[in-house]
Short mmCIF file of C-alpha atoms and ligand atoms in Angstrom, two decimals:
data_model
loop_
_atom_site.label_atom_id
_atom_site.label_comp_id
_atom_site.label_asym_id
_atom_site.label_seq_id
_atom_site.Cartn_x
_atom_site.Cartn_y
_atom_site.Cartn_z
CA MET A 1 -0.16 0.41 -0.12
CA GLU A 2 1.17 3.47 -0.65
CA ALA A 3 1.21 6.64 1.46
CA ILE A 4 1.63 10.28 -0.26
CA ILE A 5 2.71 12.84 1.69
CA LEU A 6 2.66 16.39 0.87
CA VAL A 7 5.57 18.23 0.90
CA GLY A 8 5.10 21.05 -1.26
CA GLY A 9 5.35 24.57 0.07
CA LEU A 10 7.80 27.01 0.57
CA GLY A 11 7.71 26.88 4.88
CA THR A 12 7.43 31.00 4.70
CA ARG A 13 6.46 31.14 8.39
CA LEU A 14 9.47 29.44 9.38
CA ARG A 15 12.50 31.49 7.51
CA PRO A 16 15.08 32.60 7.21
CA LEU A 17 15.81 29.27 8.73
CA THR A 18 13.96 27.05 5.53
CA HIS A 19 16.33 29.35 3.37
CA THR A 20 18.78 26.58 4.02
CA ILE A 21 16.52 23.42 5.05
CA PRO A 22 13.48 23.13 3.21
CA LYS A 23 10.84 21.83 5.72
CA PRO A 24 10.32 18.92 5.67
CA LEU A 25 14.00 17.93 6.12
CA LEU A 26 13.92 20.18 9.14
CA PRO A 27 14.78 18.23 12.58
CA LEU A 28 12.11 17.08 15.24
CA ALA A 29 14.32 15.83 17.85
CA ASN A 30 17.16 15.21 15.55
CA VAL A 31 15.05 13.58 12.87
CA PRO A 32 13.95 14.91 9.73
CA MET A 33 10.73 15.61 9.85
CA VAL A 34 9.33 13.37 6.71
CA GLU A 35 11.79 10.93 7.46
CA ARG A 36 9.91 10.35 10.96
CA MET A 37 6.36 10.44 9.24
CA VAL A 38 7.88 7.61 7.12
CA LYS A 39 9.12 5.45 9.65
CA LYS A 40 5.90 5.65 11.36
CA LEU A 41 3.88 4.38 8.63
CA PRO A 42 2.13 1.00 9.61
CA GLU A 43 3.91 -2.24 8.39
CA ILE A 44 1.34 -2.87 5.17
CA PHE A 45 2.33 0.91 4.11
CA ASP A 46 5.06 -0.31 2.50
CA THR A 47 5.94 2.40 -0.13
CA ALA A 48 6.06 6.34 0.84
CA ILE A 49 5.32 8.81 -2.15
CA LEU A 50 6.77 12.42 -1.61
CA ALA A 51 4.66 14.84 -3.65
CA VAL A 52 7.76 17.56 -3.51
CA ASN A 53 8.38 21.27 -5.16
CA TYR A 54 10.46 23.41 -3.00
CA GLY A 55 14.03 21.49 -2.18
CA LEU A 56 13.73 19.06 -4.32
CA ASN A 57 17.40 18.48 -4.86
CA GLU A 58 18.06 18.48 -1.26
CA MET A 59 15.03 15.42 -0.78
CA GLU A 60 16.49 13.60 -3.85
CA THR A 61 20.11 13.68 -2.37
CA TYR A 62 19.12 12.99 1.28
CA PHE A 63 16.75 9.86 0.55
CA TYR A 64 18.65 8.63 -2.37
CA GLU A 65 21.96 8.40 0.21
CA ARG A 66 19.71 6.08 3.13
CA ASP A 67 17.60 3.46 3.86
CA ILE A 68 15.10 3.67 5.72
CA GLY A 69 13.02 0.91 5.70
CA LYS A 70 10.17 2.12 2.85
CA ARG A 71 10.48 2.50 -0.80
CA ILE A 72 10.27 5.70 -1.52
CA ILE A 73 8.90 7.72 -4.75
CA ILE A 74 9.92 11.24 -4.74
CA VAL A 75 7.24 12.92 -7.27
CA PRO A 76 8.11 15.94 -8.10
CA GLU A 77 6.19 19.20 -9.79
CA ASP A 78 7.09 21.97 -11.91
CA GLU A 79 4.75 24.24 -10.55
CA PRO A 80 2.96 23.51 -7.70
CA LEU A 81 -0.33 21.94 -8.08
CA GLY A 82 -2.18 22.18 -4.76
CA THR A 83 -2.97 20.00 -2.24
CA GLY A 84 -5.46 18.60 -5.09
CA GLY A 85 -3.26 18.70 -8.29
CA ALA A 86 -0.25 17.27 -6.06
CA MET A 87 -2.09 14.10 -4.68
CA ARG A 88 -3.19 13.48 -8.62
CA ASN A 89 0.52 13.90 -10.22
CA CYS A 90 0.90 10.96 -7.53
CA PHE A 91 -1.64 8.93 -9.47
CA ASP A 92 0.63 6.48 -11.60
CA TYR A 93 2.16 5.58 -8.91
CA ILE A 94 -1.17 4.52 -6.41
CA THR A 95 -2.05 0.70 -6.23
CA GLY A 96 -5.39 1.39 -4.39
CA THR A 97 -6.84 2.93 -0.48
CA THR A 98 -4.13 5.16 -0.36
CA ALA A 99 -3.29 7.71 3.25
CA VAL A 100 -2.56 10.76 2.14
CA PHE A 101 -0.33 13.35 4.92
CA ASN A 102 0.11 16.83 5.32
CA GLY A 103 3.77 16.69 5.56
CA ASP A 104 3.76 19.91 8.20
CA ILE A 105 1.61 17.61 10.99
CA VAL A 106 2.83 16.04 14.02
CA SER A 107 0.31 14.29 15.43
CA SER A 108 -0.58 10.63 17.76
CA ILE A 109 -3.19 9.90 15.33
CA ASN A 110 -3.39 5.86 15.06
CA LEU A 111 -3.57 5.05 11.41
CA GLU A 112 -3.99 1.25 12.12
CA ASN A 113 -7.81 1.78 13.93
CA MET A 114 -8.64 4.89 11.28
CA LEU A 115 -7.79 1.66 8.63
CA LYS A 116 -9.78 -0.49 10.27
CA GLN A 117 -12.93 1.77 10.06
CA HIS A 118 -12.54 3.41 7.01
CA VAL A 119 -12.32 -0.99 5.52
CA LYS A 120 -15.22 -1.43 7.73
CA THR A 121 -17.88 1.41 6.47
CA GLY A 122 -16.47 0.84 2.52
CA ALA A 123 -15.50 4.74 2.66
CA LYS A 124 -14.87 6.49 -0.50
CA GLY A 125 -12.24 8.69 1.81
CA THR A 126 -11.87 9.03 5.71
CA LEU A 127 -10.27 12.12 7.35
CA ALA A 128 -8.95 12.61 10.54
CA LEU A 129 -10.42 14.95 13.03
CA TRP A 130 -9.50 17.21 15.60
CA GLU A 131 -11.39 19.57 17.72
CA VAL A 132 -9.94 22.88 18.40
CA ASP A 133 -11.43 26.03 19.89
CA ASP A 134 -10.94 28.29 16.97
CA PRO A 135 -11.68 26.22 13.71
CA SER A 136 -11.52 29.49 11.10
CA ARG A 137 -7.84 28.61 9.71
CA PHE A 138 -8.63 25.18 9.03
CA GLY A 139 -10.40 23.08 6.73
CA VAL A 140 -14.00 22.58 9.17
CA VAL A 141 -16.74 19.92 9.06
CA GLU A 142 -20.08 18.81 9.60
CA PHE A 143 -20.39 15.48 11.42
CA LYS A 144 -23.06 13.27 11.78
CA ASN A 145 -23.63 9.82 12.44
CA GLY A 146 -19.85 8.85 11.77
CA GLN A 147 -19.91 10.80 7.91
CA ILE A 148 -19.00 14.26 6.97
CA THR A 149 -22.10 16.07 5.38
CA GLN A 150 -20.44 18.94 4.67
CA PHE A 151 -16.67 20.26 4.65
CA GLN A 152 -15.83 24.10 4.40
CA GLU A 153 -12.41 25.11 3.91
CA LYS A 154 -11.10 28.29 6.35
CA PRO A 155 -14.38 29.76 6.82
CA GLU A 156 -14.93 32.92 8.06
CA LYS A 157 -15.14 33.61 11.53
CA GLY A 158 -18.67 32.63 12.89
CA THR A 159 -19.67 30.80 9.92
CA GLU A 160 -18.26 27.30 10.78
CA LEU A 161 -20.32 24.34 11.09
CA SER A 162 -18.70 22.82 14.03
CA ASN A 163 -15.32 22.73 16.14
CA LEU A 164 -13.87 19.42 14.36
CA ILE A 165 -11.02 20.36 11.88
CA ASN A 166 -9.80 18.34 9.24
CA ALA A 167 -6.81 16.96 10.58
CA GLY A 168 -4.60 16.72 7.67
CA THR A 169 -4.74 12.80 7.73
CA TYR A 170 -6.31 10.77 4.78
CA LEU A 171 -7.53 6.91 3.58
CA LEU A 172 -8.85 7.80 -0.52
CA GLU A 173 -9.86 5.68 -2.84
CA PRO A 174 -8.80 6.01 -5.45
CA GLU A 175 -12.10 7.23 -7.24
CA ILE A 176 -11.72 10.15 -5.24
CA LEU A 177 -8.01 10.58 -6.72
CA GLU A 178 -9.64 10.07 -9.93
CA MET A 179 -12.19 13.19 -9.56
CA ILE A 180 -9.27 16.00 -9.73
CA PRO A 181 -8.69 17.43 -13.10
CA ALA A 182 -5.19 15.96 -13.75
CA ASN A 183 -1.96 18.84 -14.64
CA LYS A 184 -3.87 21.52 -12.78
CA LYS A 185 -3.86 23.27 -9.71
CA ILE A 186 -6.44 21.93 -7.12
CA SER A 187 -6.78 22.07 -3.71
CA ILE A 188 -8.78 18.92 -2.17
CA GLU A 189 -10.16 20.94 0.33
CA ARG A 190 -11.87 23.78 -1.68
CA GLU A 191 -12.75 22.16 -4.81
CA ILE A 192 -13.02 17.93 -4.21
CA TYR A 193 -14.38 17.52 -0.39
CA PRO A 194 -17.40 19.37 -0.33
CA LYS A 195 -18.91 17.80 -3.12
CA VAL A 196 -18.11 14.19 -1.82
CA ALA A 197 -19.16 16.00 1.67
CA GLY A 198 -22.60 13.36 2.31
CA ASP A 199 -21.98 10.98 0.17
CA GLY A 200 -19.42 8.73 1.43
CA LEU A 201 -16.83 10.68 2.75
CA TYR A 202 -16.43 9.43 6.87
CA GLY A 203 -14.27 11.15 9.96
CA PHE A 204 -12.32 9.64 12.32
CA PRO A 205 -11.93 11.53 15.24
CA PHE A 206 -8.93 10.81 17.53
CA GLU A 207 -7.81 12.05 20.94
CA GLY A 208 -4.06 12.75 22.24
CA TYR A 209 -1.90 15.46 20.16
CA PHE A 210 -1.95 17.32 17.22
CA ILE A 211 0.74 19.97 15.98
CA ASP A 212 0.89 22.23 12.43
CA SER A 213 4.53 22.61 13.08
CA GLY A 214 4.50 25.55 10.29
CA THR A 215 5.83 28.57 13.21
CA PRO A 216 8.66 28.93 15.00
CA GLU A 217 6.52 28.45 18.62
CA SER A 218 4.74 25.78 16.81
CA TYR A 219 8.36 23.96 15.12
CA LEU A 220 9.18 23.79 18.90
CA ALA A 221 6.15 22.12 20.14
CA ALA A 222 6.54 19.46 17.65
CA ASN A 223 9.97 19.12 18.81
CA PHE A 224 9.08 18.69 22.57
CA LYS A 225 6.44 16.24 21.24
CA SER A 226 8.78 14.20 19.02
CA LEU A 227 11.39 14.03 21.86
CA GLY A 228 8.53 12.29 24.91
CA LYS A 229 9.62 11.11 27.72
CA ASN A 230 12.82 9.64 26.88
CA GLY A 231 15.72 11.34 26.00
CA THR A 232 18.93 10.44 26.90
CA ALA A 233 20.22 10.46 30.07
CA ALA A 234 23.97 11.80 31.06
CA HIS A 235 26.33 13.10 28.74
CA ASN A 236 29.81 14.06 29.42
CA GLY A 237 30.28 17.68 29.97
CA ALA A 238 26.06 18.74 30.20
CA SER A 239 24.26 17.88 33.95
CA ILE A 240 20.47 17.35 32.60
CA ARG A 241 17.34 18.50 33.66
CA GLY A 242 14.38 17.12 32.43
CA ASN A 243 14.26 16.04 29.05
CA ALA A 244 16.50 16.58 26.78
CA LEU A 245 18.62 14.93 23.51
CA ILE A 246 22.25 15.14 22.74
CA HIS A 247 23.69 14.21 19.75
CA GLU A 248 26.37 11.25 20.14
CA SER A 249 28.73 13.40 17.88
CA ALA A 250 28.07 16.84 20.14
CA LYS A 251 30.81 18.50 22.28
CA LEU A 252 29.28 20.25 25.58
CA LYS A 253 31.45 21.49 28.20
CA ASP A 254 30.39 23.07 31.96
CA CYS A 255 26.52 22.66 30.47
CA ILE A 256 22.59 22.41 32.00
CA ILE A 257 20.59 21.20 29.33
CA GLY A 258 16.80 20.81 29.73
CA PRO A 259 14.06 20.83 29.99
CA ASN A 260 13.22 20.38 26.73
CA ALA A 261 16.27 20.99 24.86
CA ILE A 262 17.63 19.06 21.61
CA ILE A 263 21.53 19.43 20.88
CA GLY A 264 22.12 18.28 16.90
CA ALA A 265 25.34 16.73 15.44
CA ASN A 266 28.47 17.92 15.72
CA VAL A 267 27.46 21.53 18.13
CA GLU A 268 30.24 22.52 20.42
CA ILE A 269 29.07 24.48 23.64
CA GLU A 270 30.67 25.86 26.76
CA LYS A 271 29.42 26.88 29.70
CA CYS A 272 25.90 27.44 28.43
CA VAL A 273 22.09 26.67 30.00
CA ILE A 274 19.69 25.74 26.92
CA ARG A 275 16.49 24.92 28.16
CA GLU A 276 12.84 25.09 25.74
CA SER A 277 15.16 25.16 22.50
CA VAL A 278 16.48 23.76 19.35
CA ILE A 279 19.92 23.86 18.59
CA LEU A 280 20.78 22.31 15.09
CA SER A 281 24.00 20.46 13.88
CA ASN A 282 27.56 22.32 13.69
CA VAL A 283 26.20 25.20 15.95
CA ASN A 284 28.98 26.57 18.31
CA GLY A 285 28.17 28.49 21.61
CA TYR A 286 30.01 29.90 24.63
CA GLY A 287 28.69 31.49 28.09
CA SER A 288 24.97 32.01 27.06
CA VAL A 289 21.78 31.63 28.53
CA VAL A 290 19.51 29.80 25.72
CA GLU A 291 15.54 29.47 26.38
CA GLY A 292 12.88 28.95 23.92
CA CYS A 293 15.33 29.29 20.70
CA ILE A 294 15.97 28.14 17.18
CA ILE A 295 19.81 28.03 16.12
CA GLY A 296 21.64 26.85 13.58
CA PRO A 297 23.10 24.94 11.36
CA GLU A 298 26.57 26.43 11.16
CA VAL A 299 25.94 28.88 13.16
CA SER A 300 27.56 30.67 16.30
CA PHE A 301 26.36 32.54 19.58
CA GLU A 302 28.08 34.12 22.51
CA LYS A 303 25.32 36.03 24.34
CA ASP A 304 21.74 35.32 26.52
CA LEU A 305 19.39 34.78 23.88
CA ARG A 306 15.56 34.23 24.83
CA ARG A 307 12.71 33.54 21.68
CA THR A 308 14.98 34.46 18.99
CA LEU A 309 15.31 32.25 15.86
CA ILE A 310 19.03 32.28 14.23
CA SER A 311 19.95 30.61 10.81
CA PRO A 312 22.56 31.28 8.02
CA LYS A 313 20.51 34.12 6.61
CA GLY A 314 19.76 35.77 9.46
CA THR A 315 17.65 36.46 12.30
CA ILE A 316 14.80 37.20 13.59
CA ALA A 317 12.87 37.33 17.11
CA PHE A 318 9.64 35.71 17.53
N1 GDD B 401 3.53 18.81 -3.05
C1 GDD B 401 2.37 20.27 -2.68
N2 GDD B 401 2.39 21.11 -3.97
N3 GDD B 401 2.25 20.01 -1.48
C2 GDD B 401 1.76 21.28 -1.17
C3 GDD B 401 0.80 21.98 -2.14
C4 GDD B 401 1.59 22.03 -3.46
O1 GDD B 401 0.93 23.06 -4.64
N4 GDD B 401 -0.03 22.93 -1.12
C5 GDD B 401 0.30 22.92 -0.19
N5 GDD B 401 1.08 21.18 0.13
C6 GDD B 401 1.05 20.54 1.04
C7 GDD B 401 1.78 21.55 2.46
O2 GDD B 401 3.29 21.29 2.34
C8 GDD B 401 1.78 21.00 3.57
O3 GDD B 401 1.84 19.92 3.90
C9 GDD B 401 -0.33 20.31 3.57
O4 GDD B 401 0.35 20.41 1.91
C10 GDD B 401 -0.98 21.12 3.56
O5 GDD B 401 -0.83 22.69 2.93
P1 GDD B 401 -0.67 24.31 4.21
O6 GDD B 401 -0.48 25.11 2.92
O7 GDD B 401 -0.32 24.18 5.15
O8 GDD B 401 -1.95 23.88 4.21
P2 GDD B 401 -2.64 24.92 5.27
O9 GDD B 401 -2.11 23.98 6.77
O10 GDD B 401 -3.34 25.60 5.53
O11 GDD B 401 -4.73 23.77 5.88
C11 GDD B 401 -4.54 22.53 5.81
O12 GDD B 401 -4.08 21.68 7.15
C12 GDD B 401 -5.12 21.81 7.93
C13 GDD B 401 -4.12 21.04 8.83
O13 GDD B 401 -2.91 21.55 9.04
C14 GDD B 401 -6.02 22.03 5.23
O14 GDD B 401 -5.88 20.45 4.73
C15 GDD B 401 -7.03 22.21 6.21
O15 GDD B 401 -8.08 21.95 5.73
C16 GDD B 401 -6.56 21.63 7.24
O16 GDD B 401 -7.65 22.04 8.57
MG1 MG B 402 -0.29 23.52 7.45
#
């Protein structure tokens, strides 16, 4: 079975970081977001199809150099085709029921249970659903007796049908993908789901967590969620507080790390306190208290920092 991961998009809200690393390759607890998604697929999904436009070369290099336990097919788009157009562009590689993921979501969805429900109901499509307080910046559904009876994408505030949103994980039968015109820019949320609603579109509400990792704050939150409750224990040169993950190649001296701190490959830091932060690879730091920051790759710091993103292409406060 195949799973399509939508990894287009420019990652604009994570600039300037995404000027050097395409968003899908940004690490969550030291493993690129898209690699995590592929590895989390249930065994029955033996093929991951990556629908890519921005960052194609980096993505090809990354996956052709490693074996991550699944067949990877990279399907490029010359121009961004939108969520629906990108799925349709992968049509030749699918063989039946297909899972589709928005590539920017980190969630606790149990795809195996979702698939069981999808088969049992005989749905044309099943959408994972998540409850939020403010649904207006998402896809919103009317959900009755297990079925999605209406779908509205980014409705105006006050007009939302419910608090249940499209969580960006789908199981789709080929007939839905066939509804999408080929080689055209199409949003599945705006142009296809509203049509299928009430006609074989089912919902799969789930609990646990759901994070759209697109902003600096949510990128940090997604990292800490991926870290889980069992980060690394002791490391030479660092005293650990709570959850923390330190790459084995990092060199630390007189540091206090955590809670919620992730230190990437080949980082060298001395006399630093790092908490609620992600330090990407090849960073050097000295004598600083770092809190709520994203730093790297390949930069240096020597002063206290708070809620700052430092990348080779620039620094922003958030
Ligand atoms: N290949 C490809 N080509 N991928 C694309 C394209 C494209 O032209 N456009 C968007 N994507 C990918 C993005 O990279 C992302 O992984 C996913 O499709 C969704 O696009 P976003 O731009 O992140 O959409 P959104 O967050 O505003 O809304 C979507 O996600 C919400 C959940 O977070 C919608 O699916 C909403 O209905 C949903 O509630
Ligand atoms: Mg998104």
